[in-house]
Amino acid sequence: EVQLLEYGGGLAQPGGSLRLSCAASGFTFTDYVMNWVRQAPGKGLEWVSLISGSGGSTYYADSVKGRFTISRDNSKNTLYLQLNSLRAEDTAIYYCAAGPRVNEYHFDYWGQGTLVTVSS
Amino acid sequence: SYVLIQPPSLSVAPGKTARITCGGNNIGSKSVHWYQQKPGQAPVLVVYDDSDRPSGIPERFSGFNSGNTATLTISRVEAGDEADYYCQVWDTSSDHGVFGGGTKLTVL
């Protein structure tokens, strides 16, 4: 059974940092690209970042580029998102999502999400 | 950046057919994927690559994509289909994922 378990969310101050993690199991981790997708309270889904199976390629939404860093440790089947210079508008549930290595990515498996709240 | 437009809401009676649209410039040239999200839950992929269904998704869910509009069709709607539905594409020109704003499906 595929499982994605996010953790590391919580309360952070504006300008502060957090590190999110996503532990994967039930599938061959390196065969999948991994993503972070977020959802602000009462709002829609927003794609945040993608990392290739090897970790050699990364992509970011314009809203987080230069502030967030995606990475993965394939020896630990774990995905990360380092959030720096946090803003109030970064408040959201952050989901990790796995998808196949195709040209036009989609997201087959999702975790239950971890809540990030940015407030003073 | 690429934009996907969905109607905010749609209401359908049980047993009828729901058609949820997703508009985008020449979206027919892209692969469109659809997700269902029920309150308090993570999204679930229901259609990928315009019209394919993941295992476990009922045949009542189907998709079509042409021109400037993609459509998710839910036949014989049930109370359990009440949810938010999102379309999604990967914009290869910018290497960005893009979601539509979502459509709230209400089963009357």
PDB file of C-alpha atoms in Angstrom:
ATOM      1  CA  GLU A   1       0.000   0.000   0.000  1.00  0.00           C
ATOM      2  CA  VAL A   2       1.322   3.424  -0.992  1.00  0.00           C
ATOM      3  CA  GLN A   3       1.780   5.775   1.936  1.00  0.00           C
ATOM      4  CA  LEU A   4       2.977   9.357   2.048  1.00  0.00           C
ATOM      5  CA  LEU A   5       3.288  10.879   5.492  1.00  0.00           C
ATOM      6  CA  GLU A   6       4.109  14.564   5.861  1.00  0.00           C
ATOM      7  CA  TYR A   7       5.395  16.153   9.044  1.00  0.00           C
ATOM      8  CA  GLY A   8       7.208  19.248  10.220  1.00  0.00           C
ATOM      9  CA  GLY A   9       4.404  21.781   9.889  1.00  0.00           C
ATOM     10  CA  GLY A  10       3.531  24.217  12.634  1.00  0.00           C
ATOM     11  CA  LEU A  11       3.559  27.873  13.576  1.00  0.00           C
ATOM     12  CA  ALA A  12       6.289  30.115  12.224  1.00  0.00           C
ATOM     13  CA  GLN A  13       6.824  33.855  12.410  1.00  0.00           C
ATOM     14  CA  PRO A  14       6.968  36.025   9.300  1.00  0.00           C
ATOM     15  CA  GLY A  15      10.499  35.868   7.988  1.00  0.00           C
ATOM     16  CA  GLY A  16      11.063  32.568   9.758  1.00  0.00           C
ATOM     17  CA  SER A  17      11.845  29.073   8.498  1.00  0.00           C
ATOM     18  CA  LEU A  18      10.422  25.555   8.618  1.00  0.00           C
ATOM     19  CA  ARG A  19      11.463  22.229   7.150  1.00  0.00           C
ATOM     20  CA  LEU A  20       8.783  19.847   5.950  1.00  0.00           C
ATOM     21  CA  SER A  21       9.396  16.141   5.423  1.00  0.00           C
ATOM     22  CA  CYS A  22       7.426  13.455   3.604  1.00  0.00           C
ATOM     23  CA  ALA A  23       8.150   9.782   4.292  1.00  0.00           C
ATOM     24  CA  ALA A  24       7.223   7.487   1.416  1.00  0.00           C
ATOM     25  CA  SER A  25       6.536   3.752   1.432  1.00  0.00           C
ATOM     26  CA  GLY A  26       4.817   1.114  -0.665  1.00  0.00           C
ATOM     27  CA  PHE A  27       6.387   2.045  -4.001  1.00  0.00           C
ATOM     28  CA  THR A  28       9.801   2.383  -5.628  1.00  0.00           C
ATOM     29  CA  PHE A  29      10.648   5.929  -4.556  1.00  0.00           C
ATOM     30  CA  THR A  30      13.199   6.636  -7.280  1.00  0.00           C
ATOM     31  CA  ASP A  31      10.691   5.726 -10.002  1.00  0.00           C
ATOM     32  CA  TYR A  32       8.545   8.717  -9.122  1.00  0.00           C
ATOM     33  CA  VAL A  33       8.856  12.457  -9.361  1.00  0.00           C
ATOM     34  CA  MET A  34       7.830  14.118  -6.141  1.00  0.00           C
ATOM     35  CA  ASN A  35       5.918  17.321  -5.618  1.00  0.00           C
ATOM     36  CA  TRP A  36       4.683  19.709  -2.999  1.00  0.00           C
ATOM     37  CA  VAL A  37       1.200  21.135  -3.483  1.00  0.00           C
ATOM     38  CA  ARG A  38      -0.387  23.547  -1.022  1.00  0.00           C
ATOM     39  CA  GLN A  39      -3.886  24.709  -0.182  1.00  0.00           C
ATOM     40  CA  ALA A  40      -4.553  27.914   1.715  1.00  0.00           C
ATOM     41  CA  PRO A  41      -7.539  27.822   4.096  1.00  0.00           C
ATOM     42  CA  GLY A  42     -10.754  27.718   2.080  1.00  0.00           C
ATOM     43  CA  LYS A  43      -8.875  28.071  -1.216  1.00  0.00           C
ATOM     44  CA  GLY A  44      -7.902  25.883  -4.144  1.00  0.00           C
ATOM     45  CA  LEU A  45      -4.855  23.796  -4.870  1.00  0.00           C
ATOM     46  CA  GLU A  46      -1.551  25.455  -5.774  1.00  0.00           C
ATOM     47  CA  TRP A  47       1.428  23.539  -7.146  1.00  0.00           C
ATOM     48  CA  VAL A  48       4.610  24.534  -5.290  1.00  0.00           C
ATOM     49  CA  SER A  49       7.566  22.458  -6.472  1.00  0.00           C
ATOM     50  CA  LEU A  50       8.702  19.287  -8.260  1.00  0.00           C
ATOM     51  CA  ILE A  51      11.847  17.201  -8.025  1.00  0.00           C
ATOM     52  CA  SER A  52      12.889  14.449 -10.423  1.00  0.00           C
ATOM     53  CA  GLY A  53      13.496  10.872  -9.340  1.00  0.00           C
ATOM     54  CA  SER A  54      17.247  11.347  -9.155  1.00  0.00           C
ATOM     55  CA  GLY A  55      16.951  14.778  -7.573  1.00  0.00           C
ATOM     56  CA  GLY A  56      18.856  16.320 -10.443  1.00  0.00           C
ATOM     57  CA  SER A  57      16.023  18.518 -11.676  1.00  0.00           C
ATOM     58  CA  THR A  58      13.873  20.863  -9.632  1.00  0.00           C
ATOM     59  CA  TYR A  59      11.131  23.337 -10.508  1.00  0.00           C
ATOM     60  CA  TYR A  60       9.360  25.972  -8.438  1.00  0.00           C
ATOM     61  CA  ALA A  61       6.261  28.113  -8.592  1.00  0.00           C
ATOM     62  CA  ASP A  62       7.078  31.789  -9.048  1.00  0.00           C
ATOM     63  CA  SER A  63       5.492  32.537  -5.657  1.00  0.00           C
ATOM     64  CA  VAL A  64       8.127  30.501  -3.784  1.00  0.00           C
ATOM     65  CA  LYS A  65      11.183  30.570  -6.041  1.00  0.00           C
ATOM     66  CA  GLY A  66      14.238  31.757  -4.155  1.00  0.00           C
ATOM     67  CA  ARG A  67      12.608  31.122  -0.761  1.00  0.00           C
ATOM     68  CA  PHE A  68      11.750  27.409  -0.798  1.00  0.00           C
ATOM     69  CA  THR A  69      14.072  24.498  -1.598  1.00  0.00           C
ATOM     70  CA  ILE A  70      12.919  20.995  -2.511  1.00  0.00           C
ATOM     71  CA  SER A  71      15.191  17.998  -2.009  1.00  0.00           C
ATOM     72  CA  ARG A  72      14.991  14.242  -1.559  1.00  0.00           C
ATOM     73  CA  ASP A  73      17.030  11.522   0.139  1.00  0.00           C
ATOM     74  CA  ASN A  74      16.484   8.381  -1.907  1.00  0.00           C
ATOM     75  CA  SER A  75      18.327   6.267   0.677  1.00  0.00           C
ATOM     76  CA  LYS A  76      15.648   7.221   3.197  1.00  0.00           C
ATOM     77  CA  ASN A  77      12.655   7.405   0.822  1.00  0.00           C
ATOM     78  CA  THR A  78      12.047  10.908   2.088  1.00  0.00           C
ATOM     79  CA  LEU A  79      11.122  14.187   0.423  1.00  0.00           C
ATOM     80  CA  TYR A  80      11.850  17.590   1.958  1.00  0.00           C
ATOM     81  CA  LEU A  81      10.809  21.192   1.560  1.00  0.00           C
ATOM     82  CA  GLN A  82      12.834  23.925   3.228  1.00  0.00           C
ATOM     83  CA  LEU A  83      10.702  27.026   3.695  1.00  0.00           C
ATOM     84  CA  ASN A  84      12.608  30.281   4.301  1.00  0.00           C
ATOM     85  CA  SER A  85      11.562  33.926   4.468  1.00  0.00           C
ATOM     86  CA  LEU A  86       8.034  32.858   5.277  1.00  0.00           C
ATOM     87  CA  ARG A  87       5.113  35.184   4.619  1.00  0.00           C
ATOM     88  CA  ALA A  88       1.536  35.201   5.859  1.00  0.00           C
ATOM     89  CA  GLU A  89       0.391  34.094   2.407  1.00  0.00           C
ATOM     90  CA  ASP A  90       2.403  30.875   2.779  1.00  0.00           C
ATOM     91  CA  THR A  91      -0.126  29.725   5.388  1.00  0.00           C
ATOM     92  CA  ALA A  92      -1.595  26.508   3.958  1.00  0.00           C
ATOM     93  CA  ILE A  93      -1.845  22.769   4.171  1.00  0.00           C
ATOM     94  CA  TYR A  94       1.195  21.371   2.364  1.00  0.00           C
ATOM     95  CA  TYR A  95       0.694  18.044   0.587  1.00  0.00           C
ATOM     96  CA  CYS A  96       3.395  15.869  -0.867  1.00  0.00           C
ATOM     97  CA  ALA A  97       2.355  14.079  -4.037  1.00  0.00           C
ATOM     98  CA  ALA A  98       4.019  11.418  -6.186  1.00  0.00           C
ATOM     99  CA  GLY A  99       3.660  11.019  -9.905  1.00  0.00           C
ATOM    100  CA  PRO A 100       5.099   9.013 -12.778  1.00  0.00           C
ATOM    101  CA  ARG A 101       8.035  10.134 -14.856  1.00  0.00           C
ATOM    102  CA  VAL A 102       6.189  11.404 -17.902  1.00  0.00           C
ATOM    103  CA  ASN A 103       6.393  14.547 -20.018  1.00  0.00           C
ATOM    104  CA  GLU A 104       3.255  16.121 -18.602  1.00  0.00           C
ATOM    105  CA  TYR A 105       3.268  15.375 -14.905  1.00  0.00           C
ATOM    106  CA  HIS A 106       0.293  14.422 -12.801  1.00  0.00           C
ATOM    107  CA  PHE A 107      -0.018  13.367  -9.195  1.00  0.00           C
ATOM    108  CA  ASP A 108      -1.055   9.776  -8.523  1.00  0.00           C
ATOM    109  CA  TYR A 109      -0.554   9.571  -4.772  1.00  0.00           C
ATOM    110  CA  TRP A 110      -1.059  12.176  -2.078  1.00  0.00           C
ATOM    111  CA  GLY A 111      -0.286  12.429   1.611  1.00  0.00           C
ATOM    112  CA  GLN A 112      -2.756  13.781   4.153  1.00  0.00           C
ATOM    113  CA  GLY A 113      -0.900  17.089   4.437  1.00  0.00           C
ATOM    114  CA  THR A 114       0.770  19.137   7.143  1.00  0.00           C
ATOM    115  CA  LEU A 115      -0.428  22.580   8.192  1.00  0.00           C
ATOM    116  CA  VAL A 116       1.914  25.553   8.080  1.00  0.00           C
ATOM    117  CA  THR A 117       0.740  28.724   9.799  1.00  0.00           C
ATOM    118  CA  VAL A 118       2.738  31.918   9.418  1.00  0.00           C
ATOM    119  CA  SER A 119       1.761  34.502  11.990  1.00  0.00           C
ATOM    120  CA  SER A 120       3.294  36.772  14.608  1.00  0.00           C
TER     121      SER A 120
ATOM    122  CA  SER B   1       1.679  31.889 -17.239  1.00  0.00           C
ATOM    123  CA  TYR B   2      -0.909  29.338 -18.271  1.00  0.00           C
ATOM    124  CA  VAL B   3      -4.386  29.765 -16.782  1.00  0.00           C
ATOM    125  CA  LEU B   4      -7.158  27.195 -16.288  1.00  0.00           C
ATOM    126  CA  ILE B   5     -10.729  28.404 -15.762  1.00  0.00           C
ATOM    127  CA  GLN B   6     -13.411  26.325 -14.022  1.00  0.00           C
ATOM    128  CA  PRO B   7     -16.947  27.267 -13.002  1.00  0.00           C
ATOM    129  CA  PRO B   8     -17.013  27.769  -9.207  1.00  0.00           C
ATOM    130  CA  SER B   9     -20.043  25.572  -8.654  1.00  0.00           C
ATOM    131  CA  LEU B  10     -22.377  23.041 -10.230  1.00  0.00           C
ATOM    132  CA  SER B  11     -25.535  21.400  -8.866  1.00  0.00           C
ATOM    133  CA  VAL B  12     -26.902  18.108 -10.144  1.00  0.00           C
ATOM    134  CA  ALA B  13     -29.712  15.801  -9.059  1.00  0.00           C
ATOM    135  CA  PRO B  14     -28.890  12.204  -8.138  1.00  0.00           C
ATOM    136  CA  GLY B  15     -28.877   9.881 -11.120  1.00  0.00           C
ATOM    137  CA  LYS B  16     -28.221  12.701 -13.570  1.00  0.00           C
ATOM    138  CA  THR B  17     -25.021  13.594 -15.417  1.00  0.00           C
ATOM    139  CA  ALA B  18     -22.547  16.235 -14.218  1.00  0.00           C
ATOM    140  CA  ARG B  19     -20.234  17.903 -16.707  1.00  0.00           C
ATOM    141  CA  ILE B  20     -17.430  20.007 -15.233  1.00  0.00           C
ATOM    142  CA  THR B  21     -15.489  22.153 -17.676  1.00  0.00           C
ATOM    143  CA  CYS B  22     -11.918  23.401 -17.628  1.00  0.00           C
ATOM    144  CA  GLY B  23     -10.988  26.121 -20.080  1.00  0.00           C
ATOM    145  CA  GLY B  24      -7.511  27.025 -21.270  1.00  0.00           C
ATOM    146  CA  ASN B  25      -5.793  28.377 -24.360  1.00  0.00           C
ATOM    147  CA  ASN B  26      -5.459  25.422 -26.763  1.00  0.00           C
ATOM    148  CA  ILE B  27      -5.857  23.045 -23.822  1.00  0.00           C
ATOM    149  CA  GLY B  28      -6.556  20.287 -26.336  1.00  0.00           C
ATOM    150  CA  SER B  29      -2.812  20.164 -27.030  1.00  0.00           C
ATOM    151  CA  LYS B  30      -2.077  19.333 -23.380  1.00  0.00           C
ATOM    152  CA  SER B  31      -2.744  16.359 -21.140  1.00  0.00           C
ATOM    153  CA  VAL B  32      -5.420  17.213 -18.592  1.00  0.00           C
ATOM    154  CA  HIS B  33      -5.785  15.530 -15.232  1.00  0.00           C
ATOM    155  CA  TRP B  34      -8.683  15.702 -12.772  1.00  0.00           C
ATOM    156  CA  TYR B  35      -8.776  15.413  -8.982  1.00  0.00           C
ATOM    157  CA  GLN B  36     -11.628  14.951  -6.515  1.00  0.00           C
ATOM    158  CA  GLN B  37     -11.306  16.452  -3.038  1.00  0.00           C
ATOM    159  CA  LYS B  38     -13.842  15.832  -0.309  1.00  0.00           C
ATOM    160  CA  PRO B  39     -13.938  18.069   2.796  1.00  0.00           C
ATOM    161  CA  GLY B  40     -11.036  17.471   5.151  1.00  0.00           C
ATOM    162  CA  GLN B  41      -9.394  14.978   2.810  1.00  0.00           C
ATOM    163  CA  ALA B  42      -6.471  14.959   0.401  1.00  0.00           C
ATOM    164  CA  PRO B  43      -7.174  15.135  -3.338  1.00  0.00           C
ATOM    165  CA  VAL B  44      -7.634  11.914  -5.298  1.00  0.00           C
ATOM    166  CA  LEU B  45      -6.754  11.490  -8.970  1.00  0.00           C
ATOM    167  CA  VAL B  46      -9.884  10.431 -10.889  1.00  0.00           C
ATOM    168  CA  VAL B  47      -8.855  10.976 -14.529  1.00  0.00           C
ATOM    169  CA  TYR B  48      -5.396  11.401 -16.068  1.00  0.00           C
ATOM    170  CA  ASP B  49      -4.144  12.049 -19.580  1.00  0.00           C
ATOM    171  CA  ASP B  50      -7.520  13.496 -20.629  1.00  0.00           C
ATOM    172  CA  SER B  51      -9.561  10.306 -20.344  1.00  0.00           C
ATOM    173  CA  ASP B  52      -7.752   7.487 -18.504  1.00  0.00           C
ATOM    174  CA  ARG B  53      -8.955   6.265 -15.127  1.00  0.00           C
ATOM    175  CA  PRO B  54      -6.700   5.039 -12.314  1.00  0.00           C
ATOM    176  CA  SER B  55      -7.531   1.643 -10.917  1.00  0.00           C
ATOM    177  CA  GLY B  56     -10.423   1.775  -8.479  1.00  0.00           C
ATOM    178  CA  ILE B  57     -12.114   4.788 -10.076  1.00  0.00           C
ATOM    179  CA  PRO B  58     -15.635   3.954 -11.301  1.00  0.00           C
ATOM    180  CA  GLU B  59     -16.394   3.973 -15.005  1.00  0.00           C
ATOM    181  CA  ARG B  60     -18.952   6.690 -14.259  1.00  0.00           C
ATOM    182  CA  PHE B  61     -16.017   9.128 -14.351  1.00  0.00           C
ATOM    183  CA  SER B  62     -14.820  10.027 -17.844  1.00  0.00           C
ATOM    184  CA  GLY B  63     -12.929  12.824 -19.516  1.00  0.00           C
ATOM    185  CA  PHE B  64     -12.610  14.533 -22.874  1.00  0.00           C
ATOM    186  CA  ASN B  65     -10.305  17.261 -24.122  1.00  0.00           C
ATOM    187  CA  SER B  66     -10.431  19.250 -27.339  1.00  0.00           C
ATOM    188  CA  GLY B  67      -9.889  22.789 -28.510  1.00  0.00           C
ATOM    189  CA  ASN B  68     -10.024  25.199 -25.598  1.00  0.00           C
ATOM    190  CA  THR B  69     -12.074  23.074 -23.210  1.00  0.00           C
ATOM    191  CA  ALA B  70     -11.594  19.881 -21.240  1.00  0.00           C
ATOM    192  CA  THR B  71     -14.575  18.212 -19.595  1.00  0.00           C
ATOM    193  CA  LEU B  72     -14.939  15.799 -16.701  1.00  0.00           C
ATOM    194  CA  THR B  73     -18.214  13.888 -16.949  1.00  0.00           C
ATOM    195  CA  ILE B  74     -19.740  12.060 -14.005  1.00  0.00           C
ATOM    196  CA  SER B  75     -22.617   9.800 -15.024  1.00  0.00           C
ATOM    197  CA  ARG B  76     -25.376   8.601 -12.709  1.00  0.00           C
ATOM    198  CA  VAL B  77     -24.292  11.036 -10.008  1.00  0.00           C
ATOM    199  CA  GLU B  78     -24.417   9.775  -6.432  1.00  0.00           C
ATOM    200  CA  ALA B  79     -24.465  11.607  -3.111  1.00  0.00           C
ATOM    201  CA  GLY B  80     -20.902  10.404  -2.524  1.00  0.00           C
ATOM    202  CA  ASP B  81     -19.688  12.335  -5.570  1.00  0.00           C
ATOM    203  CA  GLU B  82     -20.278  15.633  -3.785  1.00  0.00           C
ATOM    204  CA  ALA B  83     -16.821  17.230  -3.650  1.00  0.00           C
ATOM    205  CA  ASP B  84     -14.512  19.845  -5.125  1.00  0.00           C
ATOM    206  CA  TYR B  85     -13.055  18.931  -8.513  1.00  0.00           C
ATOM    207  CA  TYR B  86      -9.830  20.381  -9.899  1.00  0.00           C
ATOM    208  CA  CYS B  87      -8.342  20.153 -13.369  1.00  0.00           C
ATOM    209  CA  GLN B  88      -4.558  20.251 -13.768  1.00  0.00           C
ATOM    210  CA  VAL B  89      -1.979  20.450 -16.524  1.00  0.00           C
ATOM    211  CA  TRP B  90       1.808  20.611 -16.670  1.00  0.00           C
ATOM    212  CA  ASP B  91       2.849  23.722 -18.590  1.00  0.00           C
ATOM    213  CA  THR B  92       5.890  22.493 -20.478  1.00  0.00           C
ATOM    214  CA  SER B  93       6.812  26.007 -21.635  1.00  0.00           C
ATOM    215  CA  SER B  94       7.409  27.170 -18.074  1.00  0.00           C
ATOM    216  CA  ASP B  95       7.890  23.809 -16.314  1.00  0.00           C
ATOM    217  CA  HIS B  96       5.157  24.700 -13.865  1.00  0.00           C
ATOM    218  CA  GLY B  97       2.204  22.732 -12.600  1.00  0.00           C
ATOM    219  CA  VAL B  98      -1.123  24.524 -13.028  1.00  0.00           C
ATOM    220  CA  PHE B  99      -4.457  23.865 -11.306  1.00  0.00           C
ATOM    221  CA  GLY B 100      -7.839  25.253 -12.173  1.00  0.00           C
ATOM    222  CA  GLY B 101      -9.650  27.156  -9.454  1.00  0.00           C
ATOM    223  CA  GLY B 102     -11.870  24.184  -8.646  1.00  0.00           C
ATOM    224  CA  THR B 103     -15.567  23.400  -9.052  1.00  0.00           C
ATOM    225  CA  LYS B 104     -17.760  22.576  -6.078  1.00  0.00           C
ATOM    226  CA  LEU B 105     -20.189  19.840  -7.102  1.00  0.00           C
ATOM    227  CA  THR B 106     -23.401  19.750  -5.072  1.00  0.00           C
ATOM    228  CA  VAL B 107     -25.722  16.763  -5.322  1.00  0.00           C
ATOM    229  CA  LEU B 108     -29.260  18.000  -4.781  1.00  0.00           C
TER     230      LEU B 108
END
